[in-house]
């Protein structure tokens, strides 16, 4: 990994669009890291991320991923695409008080507005009450970076966390989304979380159940699409994503019909 961080052709991003289930337009793109290992071939995070998180390389790895993601987002800015990019952030990264300054420097270098970056944090962060974590998250929010809380609803401390650090997005755990079609009780819980998100200023999203019927129920509950729904898009290389985003935006705009002729009173 130390060698991979020193070159530009091993660690790469696979990008997966997130879709508004009602309008059909992209609400963002999740950046997923892949490793083209010179001996072991293509590796997914499951093959190496735990090792990185437990090593002294986590800081350098996080900076590398943030920088790569903002490099891609800068390209979207040049193409006039107003779409945020989301990356998963290790809980241990939030123990580093230098993180906000490093993110700010990367945003400045790539000339990407702060609100175009979404940092995805998990329930493990919610469980911690360390002051440094709240300080790091607050600094990121102050500069305009968006925060998304993953797996929302699976832990008893989720609601408490929202009083500590307001999140921009609540990503409802996939176990709830997958059971919405079969369980009115689960569907009611999801609607409640969506209403909670609306009340706190956070959008509600569901990580996919993978079937069309849950997606239909999710639309009625007021969710927008998140990654993990195979019949939308699989992760793709960065050189393909601009065309896909443009196509989604054009298709969504084409479905908007005028209510009356221009100039009519």
PDB file of N, CA, C and O in Angstrom, residues 126 129 134 137-138 141 149 152 156-167 170 196 200:
ATOM      1  N   UNK A 126     -21.080   7.111  15.523  1.00  0.00           N
ATOM      2  CA  UNK A 126     -22.180   7.531  16.380  1.00  0.00           C
ATOM      3  C   UNK A 126     -21.996   7.011  17.804  1.00  0.00           C
ATOM      4  O   UNK A 126     -22.325   7.676  18.786  1.00  0.00           O
ATOM      5  N   UNK A 129     -18.304   9.020  21.876  1.00  0.00           N
ATOM      6  CA  UNK A 129     -18.575  10.365  22.375  1.00  0.00           C
ATOM      7  C   UNK A 129     -17.272  11.148  22.587  1.00  0.00           C
ATOM      8  O   UNK A 129     -17.230  12.098  23.382  1.00  0.00           O
ATOM      9  N   UNK A 134     -16.438  15.074  17.509  1.00  0.00           N
ATOM     10  CA  UNK A 134     -17.410  16.155  17.333  1.00  0.00           C
ATOM     11  C   UNK A 134     -16.740  17.416  16.795  1.00  0.00           C
ATOM     12  O   UNK A 134     -17.301  18.123  15.958  1.00  0.00           O
ATOM     13  N   UNK A 137     -15.945  16.857  13.012  1.00  0.00           N
ATOM     14  CA  UNK A 137     -17.169  16.898  12.211  1.00  0.00           C
ATOM     15  C   UNK A 137     -17.736  18.319  12.159  1.00  0.00           C
ATOM     16  O   UNK A 137     -18.213  18.767  11.114  1.00  0.00           O
ATOM     17  N   UNK A 138     -17.687  19.026  13.266  1.00  0.00           N
ATOM     18  CA  UNK A 138     -18.191  20.400  13.284  1.00  0.00           C
ATOM     19  C   UNK A 138     -17.365  21.309  12.379  1.00  0.00           C
ATOM     20  O   UNK A 138     -17.907  22.166  11.674  1.00  0.00           O
ATOM     21  N   UNK A 141     -18.385  20.577   8.805  1.00  0.00           N
ATOM     22  CA  UNK A 141     -19.681  21.176   8.514  1.00  0.00           C
ATOM     23  C   UNK A 141     -19.563  22.687   8.355  1.00  0.00           C
ATOM     24  O   UNK A 141     -20.198  23.287   7.484  1.00  0.00           O
ATOM     25  N   UNK A 149     -24.950  10.124   7.283  1.00  0.00           N
ATOM     26  CA  UNK A 149     -24.888   9.109   8.330  1.00  0.00           C
ATOM     27  C   UNK A 149     -25.414   7.796   7.787  1.00  0.00           C
ATOM     28  O   UNK A 149     -26.595   7.666   7.461  1.00  0.00           O
ATOM     29  N   UNK A 152     -28.449   4.217   9.178  1.00  0.00           N
ATOM     30  CA  UNK A 152     -29.263   4.881  10.187  1.00  0.00           C
ATOM     31  C   UNK A 152     -30.419   3.980  10.609  1.00  0.00           C
ATOM     32  O   UNK A 152     -31.087   3.367   9.778  1.00  0.00           O
ATOM     33  N   UNK A 156     -28.930   2.363  18.868  1.00  0.00           N
ATOM     34  CA  UNK A 156     -29.752   3.116  19.810  1.00  0.00           C
ATOM     35  C   UNK A 156     -29.305   4.561  19.947  1.00  0.00           C
ATOM     36  O   UNK A 156     -30.035   5.389  20.467  1.00  0.00           O
ATOM     37  N   UNK A 157     -28.080   4.872  19.458  1.00  0.00           N
ATOM     38  CA  UNK A 157     -27.554   6.223  19.654  1.00  0.00           C
ATOM     39  C   UNK A 157     -27.735   7.111  18.431  1.00  0.00           C
ATOM     40  O   UNK A 157     -27.268   8.238  18.418  1.00  0.00           O
ATOM     41  N   UNK A 158     -28.396   6.630  17.393  1.00  0.00           N
ATOM     42  CA  UNK A 158     -28.523   7.404  16.160  1.00  0.00           C
ATOM     43  C   UNK A 158     -29.183   8.754  16.396  1.00  0.00           C
ATOM     44  O   UNK A 158     -28.723   9.786  15.909  1.00  0.00           O
ATOM     45  N   UNK A 159     -30.288   8.760  17.147  1.00  0.00           N
ATOM     46  CA  UNK A 159     -31.012  10.010  17.372  1.00  0.00           C
ATOM     47  C   UNK A 159     -30.175  10.977  18.197  1.00  0.00           C
ATOM     48  O   UNK A 159     -30.181  12.184  17.946  1.00  0.00           O
ATOM     49  N   UNK A 160     -29.453  10.446  19.185  1.00  0.00           N
ATOM     50  CA  UNK A 160     -28.597  11.304  20.006  1.00  0.00           C
ATOM     51  C   UNK A 160     -27.535  11.990  19.165  1.00  0.00           C
ATOM     52  O   UNK A 160     -27.218  13.169  19.375  1.00  0.00           O
ATOM     53  N   UNK A 161     -26.993  11.268  18.191  1.00  0.00           N
ATOM     54  CA  UNK A 161     -25.936  11.833  17.353  1.00  0.00           C
ATOM     55  C   UNK A 161     -26.431  13.063  16.608  1.00  0.00           C
ATOM     56  O   UNK A 161     -25.695  14.037  16.444  1.00  0.00           O
ATOM     57  N   UNK A 162     -27.683  13.049  16.163  1.00  0.00           N
ATOM     58  CA  UNK A 162     -28.220  14.174  15.398  1.00  0.00           C
ATOM     59  C   UNK A 162     -28.287  15.445  16.241  1.00  0.00           C
ATOM     60  O   UNK A 162     -28.293  16.551  15.695  1.00  0.00           O
ATOM     61  N   UNK A 163     -28.344  15.314  17.550  1.00  0.00           N
ATOM     62  CA  UNK A 163     -28.331  16.496  18.408  1.00  0.00           C
ATOM     63  C   UNK A 163     -26.918  17.012  18.614  1.00  0.00           C
ATOM     64  O   UNK A 163     -26.739  18.164  19.015  1.00  0.00           O
ATOM     65  N   UNK A 164     -25.917  16.166  18.353  1.00  0.00           N
ATOM     66  CA  UNK A 164     -24.519  16.568  18.520  1.00  0.00           C
ATOM     67  C   UNK A 164     -23.970  17.201  17.255  1.00  0.00           C
ATOM     68  O   UNK A 164     -23.386  18.286  17.280  1.00  0.00           O
ATOM     69  N   UNK A 165     -24.112  16.524  16.135  1.00  0.00           N
ATOM     70  CA  UNK A 165     -23.604  17.008  14.852  1.00  0.00           C
ATOM     71  C   UNK A 165     -24.689  16.802  13.795  1.00  0.00           C
ATOM     72  O   UNK A 165     -24.947  15.670  13.394  1.00  0.00           O
ATOM     73  N   UNK A 166     -25.355  17.872  13.337  1.00  0.00           N
ATOM     74  CA  UNK A 166     -26.403  17.716  12.326  1.00  0.00           C
ATOM     75  C   UNK A 166     -25.853  17.096  11.037  1.00  0.00           C
ATOM     76  O   UNK A 166     -24.799  17.492  10.553  1.00  0.00           O
ATOM     77  N   UNK A 167     -26.569  16.113  10.512  1.00  0.00           N
ATOM     78  CA  UNK A 167     -26.175  15.464   9.265  1.00  0.00           C
ATOM     79  C   UNK A 167     -27.000  16.018   8.113  1.00  0.00           C
ATOM     80  O   UNK A 167     -28.140  16.443   8.287  1.00  0.00           O
ATOM     81  N   UNK A 170     -29.444  11.135   5.879  1.00  0.00           N
ATOM     82  CA  UNK A 170     -29.598   9.934   6.683  1.00  0.00           C
ATOM     83  C   UNK A 170     -29.773   8.768   5.721  1.00  0.00           C
ATOM     84  O   UNK A 170     -30.750   8.722   4.973  1.00  0.00           O
ATOM     85  N   UNK A 196     -38.341  12.526  10.002  1.00  0.00           N
ATOM     86  CA  UNK A 196     -37.328  13.036  10.920  1.00  0.00           C
ATOM     87  C   UNK A 196     -36.250  13.793  10.159  1.00  0.00           C
ATOM     88  O   UNK A 196     -35.832  14.879  10.568  1.00  0.00           O
ATOM     89  N   UNK A 200     -35.114  17.818  10.462  1.00  0.00           N
ATOM     90  CA  UNK A 200     -33.777  18.243  10.873  1.00  0.00           C
ATOM     91  C   UNK A 200     -32.957  18.790   9.718  1.00  0.00           C
ATOM     92  O   UNK A 200     -31.785  19.134   9.883  1.00  0.00           O
TER      93      UNK A 200
END
